[in-house]
CSV table of N, CA, C and O in Angstrom, one decimal:
chain,number,residue,atom,x,y,z
A,1,MET,N,0.8,-1.2,0.0
A,1,MET,CA,0.0,0.0,0.0
A,1,MET,C,0.8,1.3,0.0
A,1,MET,O,0.4,2.3,0.3
A,2,HIS,N,2.1,1.1,-0.2
A,2,HIS,CA,3.0,2.3,-0.3
A,2,HIS,C,2.9,2.9,-1.7
A,2,HIS,O,3.2,2.3,-2.7
A,3,GLN,N,2.5,4.2,-1.7
A,3,GLN,CA,2.4,4.9,-2.9
A,3,GLN,C,3.7,5.6,-3.2
A,3,GLN,O,4.3,6.2,-2.3
A,4,GLU,N,4.2,5.5,-4.4
A,4,GLU,CA,5.4,6.2,-4.7
A,4,GLU,C,5.2,7.6,-5.2
A,4,GLU,O,4.3,7.8,-6.0
A,5,ARG,N,5.9,8.5,-4.6
A,5,ARG,CA,5.7,9.9,-5.0
A,5,ARG,C,6.6,10.1,-6.3
A,5,ARG,O,7.6,9.5,-6.4
A,6,PRO,N,6.1,10.9,-7.2
A,6,PRO,CA,6.9,11.2,-8.3
A,6,PRO,C,8.1,12.0,-7.9
A,6,PRO,O,8.1,12.9,-7.0
A,7,LYS,N,9.2,11.6,-8.5
A,7,LYS,CA,10.5,12.3,-8.1
A,7,LYS,C,10.7,13.6,-8.9
A,7,LYS,O,11.0,13.6,-10.0
A,8,SER,N,10.3,14.6,-8.2
A,8,SER,CA,10.5,15.9,-8.8
A,8,SER,C,11.5,16.7,-7.9
A,8,SER,O,11.3,16.9,-6.7
A,9,ARG,N,12.5,17.1,-8.5
A,9,ARG,CA,13.5,17.9,-7.8
A,9,ARG,C,13.5,19.4,-8.3
A,9,ARG,O,13.4,19.6,-9.5
A,10,LYS,N,13.5,20.2,-7.3
A,10,LYS,CA,13.6,21.7,-7.7
A,10,LYS,C,15.0,22.0,-8.2
A,10,LYS,O,15.9,21.3,-7.9
A,11,LYS,N,15.1,23.1,-8.9
A,11,LYS,CA,16.4,23.5,-9.4
A,11,LYS,C,17.3,23.8,-8.2
A,11,LYS,O,16.9,24.3,-7.2
A,12,ALA,N,18.5,23.4,-8.3
A,12,ALA,CA,19.5,23.6,-7.2
A,12,ALA,C,19.7,25.1,-7.0
A,12,ALA,O,19.6,25.9,-7.9
A,13,PHE,N,19.9,25.5,-5.7
A,13,PHE,CA,20.1,26.9,-5.4
A,13,PHE,C,21.4,27.4,-6.0
A,13,PHE,O,22.4,26.7,-5.8
A,14,GLU,N,21.3,28.5,-6.7
A,14,GLU,CA,22.5,29.0,-7.3
A,14,GLU,C,23.1,30.2,-6.4
A,14,GLU,O,22.3,30.9,-5.8
A,15,LEU,N,24.4,30.3,-6.4
A,15,LEU,CA,25.0,31.4,-5.7
A,15,LEU,C,24.7,32.7,-6.4
A,15,LEU,O,24.6,32.7,-7.6
A,16,PRO,N,24.6,33.7,-5.6
A,16,PRO,CA,24.4,35.0,-6.3
A,16,PRO,C,25.7,35.4,-7.0
A,16,PRO,O,26.8,35.0,-6.6
A,17,LYS,N,25.6,36.2,-8.1
A,17,LYS,CA,26.7,36.6,-8.8
A,17,LYS,C,27.4,37.8,-8.1
A,17,LYS,O,26.9,38.9,-8.1
A,18,LEU,N,28.5,37.4,-7.4
A,18,LEU,CA,29.2,38.4,-6.6
A,18,LEU,C,30.6,38.7,-7.3
A,18,LEU,O,31.2,37.7,-7.8
A,19,ALA,N,31.1,39.9,-7.1
A,19,ALA,CA,32.4,40.2,-7.6
A,19,ALA,C,33.1,41.0,-6.6
A,19,ALA,O,32.5,41.6,-5.7
A,20,ILE,N,34.4,41.1,-6.7
A,20,ILE,CA,35.2,42.0,-5.8
A,20,ILE,C,34.8,43.4,-6.0
A,20,ILE,O,34.6,43.9,-7.2
A,21,GLY,N,34.5,44.1,-4.9
A,21,GLY,CA,34.0,45.5,-5.0
A,21,GLY,C,32.6,45.6,-4.7
A,21,GLY,O,32.1,46.7,-4.4
A,22,ASP,N,31.8,44.5,-4.7
A,22,ASP,CA,30.4,44.5,-4.4
A,22,ASP,C,30.2,44.8,-2.9
A,22,ASP,O,31.1,44.5,-2.1
A,23,VAL,N,29.1,45.3,-2.5
A,23,VAL,CA,28.8,45.7,-1.1
A,23,VAL,C,27.9,44.6,-0.5
A,23,VAL,O,26.8,44.3,-1.0
A,24,LEU,N,28.2,44.2,0.7
A,24,LEU,CA,27.4,43.3,1.5
A,24,LEU,C,27.0,44.1,2.8
A,24,LEU,O,27.7,45.0,3.2
A,25,LEU,N,25.8,43.8,3.3
A,25,LEU,CA,25.3,44.4,4.5
A,25,LEU,C,25.5,43.4,5.6
A,25,LEU,O,24.9,42.3,5.6
A,26,VAL,N,26.3,43.7,6.6
A,26,VAL,CA,26.7,42.7,7.6
A,26,VAL,C,26.4,43.3,9.0
A,26,VAL,O,25.9,44.4,9.1
A,27,GLY,N,26.6,42.5,10.0
A,27,GLY,CA,26.3,42.9,11.4
A,27,GLY,C,25.0,42.3,11.9
A,27,GLY,O,24.3,41.6,11.2
A,28,LYS,N,24.8,42.5,13.2
A,28,LYS,CA,23.6,41.9,13.8
A,28,LYS,C,22.3,42.4,13.1
A,28,LYS,O,21.4,41.6,12.9
A,29,PHE,N,22.2,43.6,12.7
A,29,PHE,CA,21.0,44.2,12.1
A,29,PHE,C,21.2,44.3,10.6
A,29,PHE,O,20.3,44.9,9.9
A,30,LYS,N,22.3,43.8,10.0
A,30,LYS,CA,22.6,43.9,8.6
A,30,LYS,C,22.5,45.3,8.1
A,30,LYS,O,21.9,45.6,7.1
A,31,ASN,N,23.2,46.2,8.8
A,31,ASN,CA,23.2,47.6,8.4
A,31,ASN,C,24.6,48.2,8.2
A,31,ASN,O,24.7,49.3,7.9
A,32,ARG,N,25.6,47.4,8.4
A,32,ARG,CA,27.0,47.9,8.2
A,32,ARG,C,27.4,47.5,6.8
A,32,ARG,O,27.3,46.3,6.4
A,33,LYS,N,27.9,48.4,6.0
A,33,LYS,CA,28.4,48.1,4.7
A,33,LYS,C,29.8,47.5,4.8
A,33,LYS,O,30.7,48.0,5.5
A,34,ALA,N,30.0,46.4,4.0
A,34,ALA,CA,31.3,45.8,3.9
A,34,ALA,C,31.6,45.5,2.4
A,34,ALA,O,30.7,45.0,1.7
A,35,THR,N,32.8,45.9,1.9
A,35,THR,CA,33.2,45.7,0.5
A,35,THR,C,33.9,44.4,0.4
A,35,THR,O,34.9,44.2,1.2
A,36,ILE,N,33.6,43.6,-0.6
A,36,ILE,CA,34.3,42.4,-0.9
A,36,ILE,C,35.6,42.6,-1.4
A,36,ILE,O,35.8,43.4,-2.4
A,37,THR,N,36.6,42.0,-0.8
A,37,THR,CA,38.0,42.1,-1.3
A,37,THR,C,38.5,40.8,-1.8
A,37,THR,O,39.6,40.7,-2.5
A,38,GLY,N,37.8,39.6,-1.6
A,38,GLY,CA,38.3,38.3,-2.1
A,38,GLY,C,37.3,37.2,-1.7
A,38,GLY,O,36.3,37.5,-1.1
A,39,PHE,N,37.6,36.0,-2.2
A,39,PHE,CA,36.8,34.9,-1.9
A,39,PHE,C,37.6,33.7,-1.4
A,39,PHE,O,38.8,33.6,-1.8
A,40,SER,N,37.0,32.8,-0.6
A,40,SER,CA,37.7,31.6,-0.1
A,40,SER,C,36.6,30.6,0.3
A,40,SER,O,35.4,30.9,0.0
A,41,SER,N,37.0,29.6,1.0
A,41,SER,CA,36.0,28.6,1.5
A,41,SER,C,36.4,28.3,3.0
A,41,SER,O,37.6,28.4,3.3
A,42,ASP,N,35.5,27.9,3.8
A,42,ASP,CA,35.7,27.6,5.2
A,42,ASP,C,36.1,26.1,5.4
A,42,ASP,O,36.2,25.4,4.4
A,43,GLU,N,36.1,25.6,6.6
A,43,GLU,CA,36.5,24.2,6.9
A,43,GLU,C,35.5,23.3,6.4
A,43,GLU,O,35.8,22.1,6.2
A,44,ASN,N,34.2,23.7,6.2
A,44,ASN,CA,33.2,22.8,5.6
A,44,ASN,C,33.0,23.0,4.1
A,44,ASN,O,32.0,22.6,3.6
A,45,ASN,N,33.9,23.7,3.5
A,45,ASN,CA,33.9,23.9,2.1
A,45,ASN,C,32.7,24.8,1.6
A,45,ASN,O,32.3,24.7,0.5
A,46,GLN,N,32.3,25.7,2.5
A,46,GLN,CA,31.2,26.6,2.2
A,46,GLN,C,31.9,27.9,1.7
A,46,GLN,O,33.0,28.3,2.2
A,47,PRO,N,31.2,28.6,0.8
A,47,PRO,CA,31.8,29.8,0.2
A,47,PRO,C,31.9,31.0,1.3
A,47,PRO,O,30.9,31.2,2.0
A,48,VAL,N,33.0,31.7,1.3
A,48,VAL,CA,33.2,32.8,2.2
A,48,VAL,C,33.7,34.0,1.4
A,48,VAL,O,34.6,33.9,0.6
A,49,ALA,N,33.1,35.2,1.7
A,49,ALA,CA,33.6,36.4,1.1
A,49,ALA,C,34.5,37.1,2.1
A,49,ALA,O,34.2,37.3,3.3
A,50,GLN,N,35.7,37.5,1.6
A,50,GLN,CA,36.6,38.2,2.5
A,50,GLN,C,36.3,39.7,2.2
A,50,GLN,O,36.3,40.2,1.1
A,51,THR,N,36.0,40.4,3.3
A,51,THR,CA,35.6,41.8,3.2
A,51,THR,C,36.5,42.7,4.1
A,51,THR,O,37.3,42.1,4.8
A,52,ASP,N,36.3,44.0,4.0
A,52,ASP,CA,37.1,44.9,4.8
A,52,ASP,C,36.6,44.8,6.3
A,52,ASP,O,37.3,45.4,7.1
A,53,LYS,N,35.5,44.2,6.6
A,53,LYS,CA,35.0,44.0,7.9
A,53,LYS,C,35.3,42.6,8.5
A,53,LYS,O,34.7,42.2,9.5
A,54,GLY,N,36.0,41.8,7.7
A,54,GLY,CA,36.3,40.4,8.1
A,54,GLY,C,35.7,39.4,7.2
A,54,GLY,O,35.0,39.8,6.2
A,55,ASP,N,35.9,38.1,7.4
A,55,ASP,CA,35.3,37.1,6.6
A,55,ASP,C,33.8,36.9,6.9
A,55,ASP,O,33.4,36.9,8.0
A,56,GLN,N,33.0,36.8,5.8
A,56,GLN,CA,31.6,36.7,5.9
A,56,GLN,C,31.1,35.5,5.1
A,56,GLN,O,31.5,35.4,3.9
A,57,LYS,N,30.3,34.6,5.6
A,57,LYS,CA,29.7,33.5,4.8
A,57,LYS,C,28.8,34.1,3.8
A,57,LYS,O,28.1,35.1,4.1
A,58,ILE,N,28.8,33.5,2.6
A,58,ILE,CA,28.0,34.1,1.5
A,58,ILE,C,26.5,34.1,1.8
A,58,ILE,O,25.8,35.1,1.4
A,59,PHE,N,26.0,33.1,2.5
A,59,PHE,CA,24.5,33.1,2.7
A,59,PHE,C,24.1,33.8,3.9
A,59,PHE,O,22.9,33.9,4.1
A,60,LYS,N,24.9,34.4,4.7
A,60,LYS,CA,24.6,35.1,5.9
A,60,LYS,C,24.2,36.6,5.7
A,60,LYS,O,23.2,37.0,6.1
A,61,PRO,N,25.0,37.4,5.0
A,61,PRO,CA,24.7,38.8,4.9
A,61,PRO,C,23.7,39.1,3.8
A,61,PRO,O,23.4,38.3,3.0
A,62,ARG,N,23.2,40.3,3.8
A,62,ARG,CA,22.4,40.8,2.8
A,62,ARG,C,23.3,41.3,1.6
A,62,ARG,O,24.3,41.9,1.9
A,63,ILE,N,22.8,41.1,0.4
A,63,ILE,CA,23.6,41.6,-0.7
A,63,ILE,C,22.9,42.8,-1.3
A,63,ILE,O,21.8,42.8,-1.7
A,64,ALA,N,23.6,44.0,-1.2
A,64,ALA,CA,23.0,45.3,-1.5
A,64,ALA,C,22.5,45.3,-2.9
A,64,ALA,O,21.4,45.8,-3.2
A,65,LYS,N,23.2,44.8,-3.9
A,65,LYS,CA,22.8,44.9,-5.3
A,65,LYS,C,21.5,44.0,-5.6
A,65,LYS,O,20.9,44.3,-6.6
A,66,LEU,N,21.2,43.1,-4.8
A,66,LEU,CA,20.0,42.2,-5.0
A,66,LEU,C,18.8,42.8,-4.3
A,66,LEU,O,17.7,42.2,-4.5
A,67,MET,N,18.9,43.8,-3.5
A,67,MET,CA,17.8,44.4,-2.7
A,67,MET,C,17.0,45.4,-3.6
A,67,MET,O,17.6,45.9,-4.5
A,68,LEU,N,15.8,45.5,-3.3
A,68,LEU,CA,15.0,46.5,-4.0
A,68,LEU,C,15.5,47.9,-3.7
A,68,LEU,O,16.0,48.2,-2.5
A,69,PRO,N,15.5,48.9,-4.6
A,69,PRO,CA,16.0,50.2,-4.4
A,69,PRO,C,15.4,50.9,-3.2
A,69,PRO,O,16.1,51.6,-2.4
A,70,ASN,N,14.1,50.8,-2.9
A,70,ASN,CA,13.5,51.5,-1.8
A,70,ASN,C,13.8,50.7,-0.5
A,70,ASN,O,13.4,51.2,0.6
A,71,ALA,N,14.3,49.5,-0.5
A,71,ALA,CA,14.6,48.7,0.7
A,71,ALA,C,16.0,48.9,1.2
A,71,ALA,O,16.3,48.4,2.3
A,72,ARG,N,16.9,49.6,0.5
A,72,ARG,CA,18.2,49.7,0.8
A,72,ARG,C,18.4,50.8,2.0
A,72,ARG,O,17.6,51.7,2.1
A,73,HIS,N,19.4,50.6,2.8
A,73,HIS,CA,19.6,51.5,3.9
A,73,HIS,C,20.9,52.3,3.5
A,73,HIS,O,21.9,52.2,4.1
A,74,ASP,N,20.8,53.2,2.5
A,74,ASP,CA,21.9,54.0,2.1
A,74,ASP,C,22.0,55.2,3.0
A,74,ASP,O,21.2,56.1,3.1
A,75,ARG,N,23.1,55.2,3.8
A,75,ARG,CA,23.3,56.3,4.8
A,75,ARG,C,24.6,56.9,4.5
A,75,ARG,O,25.6,56.3,4.2
């Protein structure tokens, strides 16, 4: 009586297109601007952006260029 579910896989999550010089919003409230200076990977082989505010995991901060223009905190 076990019904087999159709195997449908969603498209794999793609990394955002980031380049050196792009701005990330980091910190507890994601309001400090950090400029990307390079890329590396951590001990778990996860992508890490090296910024002027320290190393930041790619999936943790907000990416300023992907945000809506009226949602940005340009100060």
